[in-house]
Amino acid sequence: MPARPLAQVRWGIVGCGAVTEVKSGPAFQKIPGSSLVAVMRRDGEKARDYAMRHGVPRWYDDAAALIADPKVDAIYVATPPSSHREYALMAIAAGKPVYVEKPMAIDHAECQAIIDAGEAAGVPVFVAYYRRMLPRFRRIAALLAEHAIGTPRLVNVLLHHPFEARYRDPANLPWTVRPEISGGGIFVDIGCHTLDILDFLLGPIVDARGMVSNQLGAYPAEDTVAMAFRFDSGVLGTGLWNFAADRREDRVEIVGDRGRLVFATFGDGPIRVETDGRVDDIVVANPEHIQQPLIASIVAELTGQGTCPSTARTGARTSWVMDQVLGRFA
């Protein structure tokens, strides 16, 4: 929380691209004590169009100008990861709390630079690992706290996607599979969500090892990852990610000594609880604007009414794990 709580939080977005259209942007306008007052995109016409469509009073084509706007209290950095550190440090230097899209930065070293700057300046930094506040994952956390499956022993993660046509043109690859922009491939872009929610549910991962390969050679980044990991609690885990599979599969299994929890990272399919030969499916729907519960917790913290569970330090832990798996040791 800032040294003095804010009476209200007036937000500015740096990078009002696709992720802000439904997932996050409208939420800033719907949360009590919060408003979206400025947006920025390097293409000024696109920034202007976004502002008009979403009822935002000001738009910019320069990030520094938006961050310097005295009517902006807090910054949401929604650009690709390669510029997260730059804009986060700029916001921190201006004394403005910053909410950074996931993954927090290109690698853990960049995350640490953001942490150091934020803590030195007393400026809060939050990361868009929004599953920490989604009702369905809060329900899973409650089931674990209630010992619904006893003591957790093992975690198994499986995420398979078929190869997508948008990766077939090497001259026009999405930034998500260009490591110089994203920090890796699809594993980094979406696998980070699973690793972070496991950190939330079971505590920090303190040891992680992996093997990666680029089996199709369709883009510069990895398309297949096999991983073994250990939580601070002693729980062990495995993970398999493949983005050239025959079908889509999304499964996280937490095995306890009295049962198991099975759920998907993505979507809002049922949470399966298996105990004593009984199977119960629990359905908890996701909100329309999926980042809204997390953004509400940030607004609550900045106005002195609560705390946000996704901080720079928790976000950096997930980047550290991915560094171990990908062999990045800065």
mmCIF file of C-alpha atoms in Angstrom:
data_model
loop_
_atom_site.group_PDB
_atom_site.id
_atom_site.type_symbol
_atom_site.label_atom_id
_atom_site.label_comp_id
_atom_site.label_asym_id
_atom_site.label_seq_id
_atom_site.Cartn_x
_atom_site.Cartn_y
_atom_site.Cartn_z
ATOM 1 C CA MET A 1 0.000 0.000 0.000
ATOM 2 C CA PRO A 2 1.255 3.550 -0.663
ATOM 3 C CA ALA A 3 2.469 5.630 2.304
ATOM 4 C CA ARG A 4 -0.970 7.273 2.301
ATOM 5 C CA PRO A 5 -4.034 5.373 1.039
ATOM 6 C CA LEU A 6 -5.643 6.796 -2.077
ATOM 7 C CA ALA A 7 -9.198 8.115 -1.858
ATOM 8 C CA GLN A 8 -9.796 6.685 -5.331
ATOM 9 C CA VAL A 9 -7.625 5.021 -7.963
ATOM 10 C CA ARG A 10 -7.491 6.678 -11.382
ATOM 11 C CA TRP A 11 -5.833 4.252 -13.780
ATOM 12 C CA GLY A 12 -3.799 4.702 -16.943
ATOM 13 C CA ILE A 13 -3.083 1.803 -19.303
ATOM 14 C CA VAL A 14 0.222 1.530 -21.144
ATOM 15 C CA GLY A 15 -0.487 -0.769 -24.098
ATOM 16 C CA CYS A 16 -4.270 -0.904 -24.633
ATOM 17 C CA GLY A 17 -4.151 -3.994 -26.851
ATOM 18 C CA ALA A 18 -6.263 -7.147 -27.119
ATOM 19 C CA VAL A 19 -5.872 -8.313 -23.504
ATOM 20 C CA THR A 20 -7.450 -5.064 -22.276
ATOM 21 C CA GLU A 21 -10.585 -5.244 -24.436
ATOM 22 C CA VAL A 22 -12.556 -7.663 -22.237
ATOM 23 C CA LYS A 23 -10.273 -9.423 -19.769
ATOM 24 C CA SER A 24 -9.088 -6.348 -17.879
ATOM 25 C CA GLY A 25 -9.876 -2.899 -19.286
ATOM 26 C CA PRO A 26 -13.621 -2.664 -18.513
ATOM 27 C CA ALA A 27 -13.013 -3.868 -14.944
ATOM 28 C CA PHE A 28 -11.240 -0.649 -14.006
ATOM 29 C CA GLN A 29 -14.509 1.201 -14.663
ATOM 30 C CA LYS A 30 -16.747 -1.240 -12.768
ATOM 31 C CA ILE A 31 -14.961 -1.450 -9.429
ATOM 32 C CA PRO A 32 -16.048 1.033 -6.730
ATOM 33 C CA GLY A 33 -13.324 3.604 -6.080
ATOM 34 C CA SER A 34 -11.674 2.914 -9.443
ATOM 35 C CA SER A 35 -11.778 4.597 -12.853
ATOM 36 C CA LEU A 36 -9.903 4.367 -16.136
ATOM 37 C CA VAL A 37 -8.900 7.890 -17.145
ATOM 38 C CA ALA A 38 -6.160 7.456 -19.770
ATOM 39 C CA VAL A 39 -4.846 4.890 -22.262
ATOM 40 C CA MET A 40 -1.735 4.718 -24.406
ATOM 41 C CA ARG A 41 -0.641 2.850 -27.507
ATOM 42 C CA ARG A 42 2.224 3.683 -29.854
ATOM 43 C CA ASP A 43 -0.291 3.789 -32.685
ATOM 44 C CA GLY A 44 -2.152 6.915 -31.606
ATOM 45 C CA GLU A 45 -5.155 6.206 -33.820
ATOM 46 C CA LYS A 46 -5.663 2.842 -32.120
ATOM 47 C CA ALA A 47 -5.335 4.492 -28.702
ATOM 48 C CA ARG A 48 -7.910 7.116 -29.700
ATOM 49 C CA ASP A 49 -10.277 4.421 -30.987
ATOM 50 C CA TYR A 50 -9.948 2.441 -27.750
ATOM 51 C CA ALA A 51 -10.614 5.553 -25.671
ATOM 52 C CA MET A 52 -13.740 6.392 -27.681
ATOM 53 C CA ARG A 53 -15.149 2.871 -27.539
ATOM 54 C CA HIS A 54 -14.520 2.461 -23.792
ATOM 55 C CA GLY A 55 -15.427 5.954 -22.629
ATOM 56 C CA VAL A 56 -11.900 6.911 -21.538
ATOM 57 C CA PRO A 57 -11.352 10.680 -21.406
ATOM 58 C CA ARG A 58 -7.684 10.867 -22.518
ATOM 59 C CA TRP A 59 -5.386 8.941 -24.815
ATOM 60 C CA TYR A 60 -1.657 9.065 -25.612
ATOM 61 C CA ASP A 61 0.839 7.630 -28.069
ATOM 62 C CA ASP A 62 3.722 8.099 -25.612
ATOM 63 C CA ALA A 63 4.058 6.065 -22.403
ATOM 64 C CA ALA A 64 6.118 8.690 -20.579
ATOM 65 C CA ALA A 65 3.404 11.287 -21.166
ATOM 66 C CA LEU A 66 0.692 9.038 -19.759
ATOM 67 C CA ILE A 67 2.781 8.107 -16.723
ATOM 68 C CA ALA A 68 3.494 11.801 -16.074
ATOM 69 C CA ASP A 69 -0.197 12.731 -16.272
ATOM 70 C CA PRO A 70 -1.029 14.235 -12.840
ATOM 71 C CA LYS A 71 -4.588 12.917 -13.108
ATOM 72 C CA VAL A 72 -3.321 9.305 -13.324
ATOM 73 C CA ASP A 73 -2.719 7.645 -9.932
ATOM 74 C CA ALA A 74 -1.703 4.115 -10.971
ATOM 75 C CA ILE A 75 -0.344 2.416 -14.087
ATOM 76 C CA TYR A 76 -1.357 -0.841 -15.743
ATOM 77 C CA VAL A 77 1.440 -2.127 -18.009
ATOM 78 C CA ALA A 78 -0.235 -4.337 -20.634
ATOM 79 C CA THR A 79 2.565 -4.475 -23.223
ATOM 80 C CA PRO A 80 4.565 -7.594 -24.190
ATOM 81 C CA PRO A 81 7.093 -8.724 -21.524
ATOM 82 C CA SER A 82 10.156 -7.211 -23.231
ATOM 83 C CA SER A 83 9.028 -3.724 -22.151
ATOM 84 C CA HIS A 84 7.594 -4.542 -18.716
ATOM 85 C CA ARG A 85 10.751 -3.600 -16.838
ATOM 86 C CA GLU A 86 11.132 -0.283 -18.668
ATOM 87 C CA TYR A 87 7.577 0.890 -18.047
ATOM 88 C CA ALA A 88 7.388 -0.487 -14.507
ATOM 89 C CA LEU A 89 10.566 1.351 -13.552
ATOM 90 C CA MET A 90 9.217 4.506 -15.197
ATOM 91 C CA ALA A 91 6.016 4.278 -13.141
ATOM 92 C CA ILE A 92 7.928 3.579 -9.942
ATOM 93 C CA ALA A 93 10.182 6.588 -10.577
ATOM 94 C CA ALA A 94 7.016 8.684 -10.871
ATOM 95 C CA GLY A 95 5.825 7.312 -7.513
ATOM 96 C CA LYS A 96 2.819 5.551 -9.047
ATOM 97 C CA PRO A 97 1.710 2.016 -8.123
ATOM 98 C CA VAL A 98 2.035 -0.335 -11.059
ATOM 99 C CA TYR A 99 0.107 -3.414 -12.177
ATOM 100 C CA VAL A 100 2.167 -5.488 -14.636
ATOM 101 C CA GLU A 101 0.844 -8.099 -17.049
ATOM 102 C CA LYS A 102 2.128 -11.645 -16.753
ATOM 103 C CA PRO A 103 4.767 -12.911 -17.019
ATOM 104 C CA MET A 104 6.201 -10.130 -14.884
ATOM 105 C CA ALA A 105 9.242 -9.601 -17.141
ATOM 106 C CA ILE A 106 11.534 -11.377 -19.600
ATOM 107 C CA ASP A 107 13.332 -13.259 -16.817
ATOM 108 C CA HIS A 108 13.854 -13.300 -13.055
ATOM 109 C CA ALA A 109 16.728 -10.811 -13.184
ATOM 110 C CA GLU A 110 14.395 -8.205 -14.693
ATOM 111 C CA CYS A 111 11.756 -9.037 -12.087
ATOM 112 C CA GLN A 112 14.317 -8.467 -9.355
ATOM 113 C CA ALA A 113 15.176 -5.059 -10.781
ATOM 114 C CA ILE A 114 11.494 -4.107 -10.536
ATOM 115 C CA ILE A 115 11.256 -5.454 -6.987
ATOM 116 C CA ASP A 116 14.345 -3.555 -5.870
ATOM 117 C CA ALA A 117 13.133 -0.281 -7.380
ATOM 118 C CA GLY A 118 9.624 -0.635 -5.968
ATOM 119 C CA GLU A 119 10.796 -1.476 -2.462
ATOM 120 C CA ALA A 120 13.406 1.286 -2.440
ATOM 121 C CA ALA A 121 10.791 3.842 -3.493
ATOM 122 C CA GLY A 122 7.981 2.438 -1.360
ATOM 123 C CA VAL A 123 5.831 1.972 -4.472
ATOM 124 C CA PRO A 124 3.572 -1.125 -4.643
ATOM 125 C CA VAL A 125 3.921 -3.469 -7.623
ATOM 126 C CA PHE A 126 1.308 -6.073 -8.542
ATOM 127 C CA VAL A 127 1.300 -8.766 -11.267
ATOM 128 C CA ALA A 128 -1.653 -9.964 -13.377
ATOM 129 C CA TYR A 129 -1.773 -13.532 -12.113
ATOM 130 C CA TYR A 130 -5.497 -13.086 -11.697
ATOM 131 C CA ARG A 131 -6.347 -16.710 -10.963
ATOM 132 C CA ARG A 132 -5.317 -16.043 -7.370
ATOM 133 C CA MET A 133 -8.596 -14.157 -6.915
ATOM 134 C CA LEU A 134 -10.921 -16.132 -9.202
ATOM 135 C CA PRO A 135 -13.747 -17.786 -7.240
ATOM 136 C CA ARG A 136 -13.038 -21.262 -8.646
ATOM 137 C CA PHE A 137 -9.426 -21.246 -7.460
ATOM 138 C CA ARG A 138 -10.474 -19.739 -4.130
ATOM 139 C CA ARG A 139 -12.786 -22.757 -3.824
ATOM 140 C CA ILE A 140 -9.881 -25.108 -4.550
ATOM 141 C CA ALA A 141 -7.795 -23.313 -1.908
ATOM 142 C CA ALA A 142 -10.643 -23.743 0.591
ATOM 143 C CA LEU A 143 -10.898 -27.464 -0.199
ATOM 144 C CA LEU A 144 -7.193 -27.855 0.481
ATOM 145 C CA ALA A 145 -7.460 -25.844 3.699
ATOM 146 C CA GLU A 146 -10.340 -28.080 4.797
ATOM 147 C CA HIS A 147 -8.165 -31.160 4.116
ATOM 148 C CA ALA A 148 -10.759 -32.460 1.668
ATOM 149 C CA ILE A 149 -8.097 -34.734 0.157
ATOM 150 C CA GLY A 150 -5.964 -35.039 3.280
ATOM 151 C CA THR A 151 -2.328 -33.984 3.029
ATOM 152 C CA PRO A 152 -1.160 -33.164 -0.521
ATOM 153 C CA ARG A 153 1.638 -35.425 -1.722
ATOM 154 C CA LEU A 154 1.983 -35.020 -5.503
ATOM 155 C CA VAL A 155 1.002 -32.680 -8.331
ATOM 156 C CA ASN A 156 0.688 -33.683 -11.993
ATOM 157 C CA VAL A 157 0.223 -31.046 -14.707
ATOM 158 C CA LEU A 158 -0.698 -31.740 -18.325
ATOM 159 C CA LEU A 159 -1.310 -29.102 -20.982
ATOM 160 C CA HIS A 160 -1.489 -30.105 -24.656
ATOM 161 C CA HIS A 161 -2.535 -27.924 -27.590
ATOM 162 C CA PRO A 162 -2.696 -28.749 -31.306
ATOM 163 C CA PHE A 163 -0.375 -26.748 -33.546
ATOM 164 C CA GLU A 164 -2.120 -23.549 -34.649
ATOM 165 C CA ALA A 165 -2.180 -22.165 -38.187
ATOM 166 C CA ARG A 166 -1.027 -18.718 -37.029
ATOM 167 C CA TYR A 167 2.441 -20.176 -36.390
ATOM 168 C CA ARG A 168 2.897 -21.389 -39.974
ATOM 169 C CA ASP A 169 4.252 -18.131 -41.414
ATOM 170 C CA PRO A 170 7.808 -17.585 -40.105
ATOM 171 C CA ALA A 171 7.809 -14.010 -41.416
ATOM 172 C CA ASN A 172 4.746 -13.046 -39.334
ATOM 173 C CA LEU A 173 5.021 -14.936 -36.077
ATOM 174 C CA PRO A 174 3.037 -13.745 -33.042
ATOM 175 C CA TRP A 175 5.230 -12.129 -30.405
ATOM 176 C CA THR A 176 4.310 -14.891 -27.954
ATOM 177 C CA VAL A 177 6.710 -17.309 -29.694
ATOM 178 C CA ARG A 178 9.524 -14.808 -30.214
ATOM 179 C CA PRO A 179 11.804 -15.142 -27.158
ATOM 180 C CA GLU A 180 13.338 -11.687 -27.546
ATOM 181 C CA ILE A 181 9.863 -10.222 -26.911
ATOM 182 C CA SER A 182 8.109 -12.813 -24.757
ATOM 183 C CA GLY A 183 10.989 -14.481 -22.925
ATOM 184 C CA GLY A 184 10.172 -17.863 -24.445
ATOM 185 C CA GLY A 185 7.260 -19.550 -26.144
ATOM 186 C CA ILE A 186 3.722 -20.609 -25.290
ATOM 187 C CA PHE A 187 4.989 -22.348 -22.139
ATOM 188 C CA VAL A 188 6.147 -18.967 -20.851
ATOM 189 C CA ASP A 189 3.041 -17.144 -22.075
ATOM 190 C CA ILE A 190 0.393 -19.429 -20.564
ATOM 191 C CA GLY A 191 2.249 -22.118 -18.613
ATOM 192 C CA CYS A 192 3.156 -19.393 -16.141
ATOM 193 C CA HIS A 193 -0.518 -19.262 -15.052
ATOM 194 C CA THR A 194 -0.400 -22.888 -13.866
ATOM 195 C CA LEU A 195 2.908 -22.442 -12.068
ATOM 196 C CA ASP A 196 1.657 -19.318 -10.321
ATOM 197 C CA ILE A 197 -1.653 -20.796 -9.173
ATOM 198 C CA LEU A 198 0.211 -23.801 -7.792
ATOM 199 C CA ASP A 199 2.422 -21.358 -5.851
ATOM 200 C CA PHE A 200 -0.784 -19.817 -4.473
ATOM 201 C CA LEU A 201 -2.371 -23.175 -3.595
ATOM 202 C CA LEU A 202 0.634 -25.095 -2.282
ATOM 203 C CA GLY A 203 3.353 -22.540 -1.552
ATOM 204 C CA PRO A 204 6.609 -21.682 -3.323
ATOM 205 C CA ILE A 205 8.350 -24.064 -5.701
ATOM 206 C CA VAL A 206 11.945 -24.194 -4.455
ATOM 207 C CA ASP A 207 13.483 -26.662 -6.908
ATOM 208 C CA ALA A 208 12.662 -27.041 -10.602
ATOM 209 C CA ARG A 209 14.350 -28.914 -13.411
ATOM 210 C CA GLY A 210 13.291 -29.441 -16.965
ATOM 211 C CA MET A 211 13.975 -30.568 -20.485
ATOM 212 C CA VAL A 212 12.791 -28.511 -23.435
ATOM 213 C CA SER A 213 12.725 -29.092 -27.161
ATOM 214 C CA ASN A 214 11.546 -27.501 -30.374
ATOM 215 C CA GLN A 215 10.088 -30.529 -32.115
ATOM 216 C CA LEU A 216 8.422 -28.807 -35.075
ATOM 217 C CA GLY A 217 10.928 -26.008 -35.627
ATOM 218 C CA ALA A 218 8.055 -23.710 -36.597
ATOM 219 C CA TYR A 219 9.289 -20.826 -34.442
ATOM 220 C CA PRO A 220 12.401 -19.972 -32.402
ATOM 221 C CA ALA A 221 10.954 -20.863 -28.981
ATOM 222 C CA GLU A 222 10.397 -24.209 -27.296
ATOM 223 C CA ASP A 223 7.213 -26.103 -28.160
ATOM 224 C CA THR A 224 7.602 -28.986 -25.679
ATOM 225 C CA VAL A 225 8.545 -28.909 -21.993
ATOM 226 C CA ALA A 226 8.939 -31.682 -19.432
ATOM 227 C CA MET A 227 9.427 -30.553 -15.860
ATOM 228 C CA ALA A 228 9.954 -31.908 -12.351
ATOM 229 C CA PHE A 229 9.610 -29.669 -9.321
ATOM 230 C CA ARG A 230 9.467 -29.567 -5.527
ATOM 231 C CA PHE A 231 7.512 -27.273 -3.249
ATOM 232 C CA ASP A 232 8.935 -25.895 -0.018
ATOM 233 C CA SER A 233 6.411 -28.105 1.814
ATOM 234 C CA GLY A 234 7.976 -31.239 0.298
ATOM 235 C CA VAL A 235 5.174 -31.888 -2.202
ATOM 236 C CA LEU A 236 6.622 -33.128 -5.509
ATOM 237 C CA GLY A 237 5.331 -32.384 -8.995
ATOM 238 C CA THR A 238 5.650 -33.158 -12.675
ATOM 239 C CA GLY A 239 4.539 -31.164 -15.690
ATOM 240 C CA LEU A 240 4.223 -31.817 -19.428
ATOM 241 C CA TRP A 241 3.476 -29.068 -21.938
ATOM 242 C CA ASN A 242 3.206 -29.761 -25.661
ATOM 243 C CA PHE A 243 1.966 -27.341 -28.317
ATOM 244 C CA ALA A 244 1.977 -29.714 -31.296
ATOM 245 C CA ALA A 245 -0.320 -32.417 -29.943
ATOM 246 C CA ASP A 246 -3.287 -34.213 -31.519
ATOM 247 C CA ARG A 247 -5.852 -32.640 -29.174
ATOM 248 C CA ARG A 248 -6.337 -30.110 -26.408
ATOM 249 C CA GLU A 249 -5.922 -31.359 -22.848
ATOM 250 C CA ASP A 250 -5.755 -29.265 -19.694
ATOM 251 C CA ARG A 251 -5.465 -31.127 -16.408
ATOM 252 C CA VAL A 252 -3.986 -30.380 -13.005
ATOM 253 C CA GLU A 253 -4.157 -33.171 -10.431
ATOM 254 C CA ILE A 254 -3.294 -32.675 -6.759
ATOM 255 C CA VAL A 255 -2.931 -36.080 -5.094
ATOM 256 C CA GLY A 256 -3.424 -36.298 -1.356
ATOM 257 C CA ASP A 257 -3.273 -39.157 1.114
ATOM 258 C CA ARG A 258 -7.103 -39.276 1.286
ATOM 259 C CA GLY A 259 -8.117 -38.317 -2.240
ATOM 260 C CA ARG A 260 -7.363 -36.016 -5.131
ATOM 261 C CA LEU A 261 -8.438 -32.737 -6.743
ATOM 262 C CA VAL A 262 -8.587 -32.508 -10.542
ATOM 263 C CA PHE A 263 -9.165 -29.245 -12.406
ATOM 264 C CA ALA A 264 -8.148 -27.250 -15.471
ATOM 265 C CA THR A 265 -6.052 -24.093 -15.408
ATOM 266 C CA PHE A 266 -8.057 -22.509 -18.230
ATOM 267 C CA GLY A 267 -11.801 -22.172 -18.704
ATOM 268 C CA ASP A 268 -14.279 -22.852 -15.916
ATOM 269 C CA GLY A 269 -14.868 -26.575 -16.142
ATOM 270 C CA PRO A 270 -15.792 -28.518 -13.016
ATOM 271 C CA ILE A 271 -13.472 -29.029 -10.073
ATOM 272 C CA ARG A 272 -13.461 -32.779 -9.416
ATOM 273 C CA VAL A 273 -13.054 -34.027 -5.859
ATOM 274 C CA GLU A 274 -12.299 -37.754 -5.553
ATOM 275 C CA THR A 275 -12.393 -39.210 -2.022
ATOM 276 C CA ASP A 276 -13.251 -42.649 -0.637
ATOM 277 C CA GLY A 277 -14.535 -43.896 -3.981
ATOM 278 C CA ARG A 278 -16.845 -40.890 -4.356
ATOM 279 C CA VAL A 279 -16.606 -38.297 -7.121
ATOM 280 C CA ASP A 280 -18.063 -34.804 -6.735
ATOM 281 C CA ASP A 281 -17.973 -32.157 -9.457
ATOM 282 C CA ILE A 282 -18.103 -28.527 -8.334
ATOM 283 C CA VAL A 283 -18.873 -25.853 -10.924
ATOM 284 C CA VAL A 284 -17.809 -22.260 -10.262
ATOM 285 C CA ALA A 285 -18.231 -19.848 -13.165
ATOM 286 C CA ASN A 286 -15.667 -17.226 -14.137
ATOM 287 C CA PRO A 287 -16.630 -13.534 -14.181
ATOM 288 C CA GLU A 288 -17.217 -11.680 -17.443
ATOM 289 C CA HIS A 289 -14.026 -9.640 -16.990
ATOM 290 C CA ILE A 290 -11.671 -12.296 -15.714
ATOM 291 C CA GLN A 291 -9.171 -9.914 -14.121
ATOM 292 C CA GLN A 292 -11.817 -7.967 -12.201
ATOM 293 C CA PRO A 293 -11.524 -9.803 -8.848
ATOM 294 C CA LEU A 294 -7.746 -9.286 -8.778
ATOM 295 C CA ILE A 295 -8.009 -5.641 -9.843
ATOM 296 C CA ALA A 296 -10.607 -5.138 -7.097
ATOM 297 C CA SER A 297 -8.092 -6.484 -4.562
ATOM 298 C CA ILE A 298 -5.468 -4.025 -5.850
ATOM 299 C CA VAL A 299 -7.909 -1.124 -5.513
ATOM 300 C CA ALA A 300 -8.734 -2.345 -1.994
ATOM 301 C CA GLU A 301 -5.052 -2.344 -1.047
ATOM 302 C CA LEU A 302 -4.338 1.055 -2.568
ATOM 303 C CA THR A 303 -7.315 2.567 -0.740
ATOM 304 C CA GLY A 304 -6.381 0.946 2.580
ATOM 305 C CA GLN A 305 -9.252 -1.547 2.624
ATOM 306 C CA GLY A 306 -7.576 -4.871 1.853
ATOM 307 C CA THR A 307 -4.614 -6.647 0.288
ATOM 308 C CA CYS A 308 -3.763 -8.107 -3.110
ATOM 309 C CA PRO A 309 -2.357 -11.671 -3.232
ATOM 310 C CA SER A 310 -0.357 -11.193 -6.462
ATOM 311 C CA THR A 311 2.694 -9.068 -5.743
ATOM 312 C CA ALA A 312 6.036 -8.447 -7.388
ATOM 313 C CA ARG A 313 7.626 -11.054 -5.123
ATOM 314 C CA THR A 314 5.087 -13.776 -5.914
ATOM 315 C CA GLY A 315 5.226 -12.942 -9.623
ATOM 316 C CA ALA A 316 9.012 -13.098 -9.614
ATOM 317 C CA ARG A 317 8.927 -16.582 -8.073
ATOM 318 C CA THR A 318 7.096 -17.905 -11.127
ATOM 319 C CA SER A 319 9.673 -16.307 -13.438
ATOM 320 C CA TRP A 320 12.433 -17.902 -11.365
ATOM 321 C CA VAL A 321 10.855 -21.342 -11.870
ATOM 322 C CA MET A 322 10.620 -20.839 -15.628
ATOM 323 C CA ASP A 323 14.259 -19.717 -15.715
ATOM 324 C CA GLN A 324 15.281 -22.993 -14.078
ATOM 325 C CA VAL A 325 13.314 -25.037 -16.582
ATOM 326 C CA LEU A 326 14.524 -23.108 -19.630
ATOM 327 C CA GLY A 327 18.137 -23.006 -18.440
ATOM 328 C CA ARG A 328 18.281 -19.225 -18.003
ATOM 329 C CA PHE A 329 20.639 -18.355 -15.167
ATOM 330 C CA ALA A 330 21.330 -14.610 -15.238
#
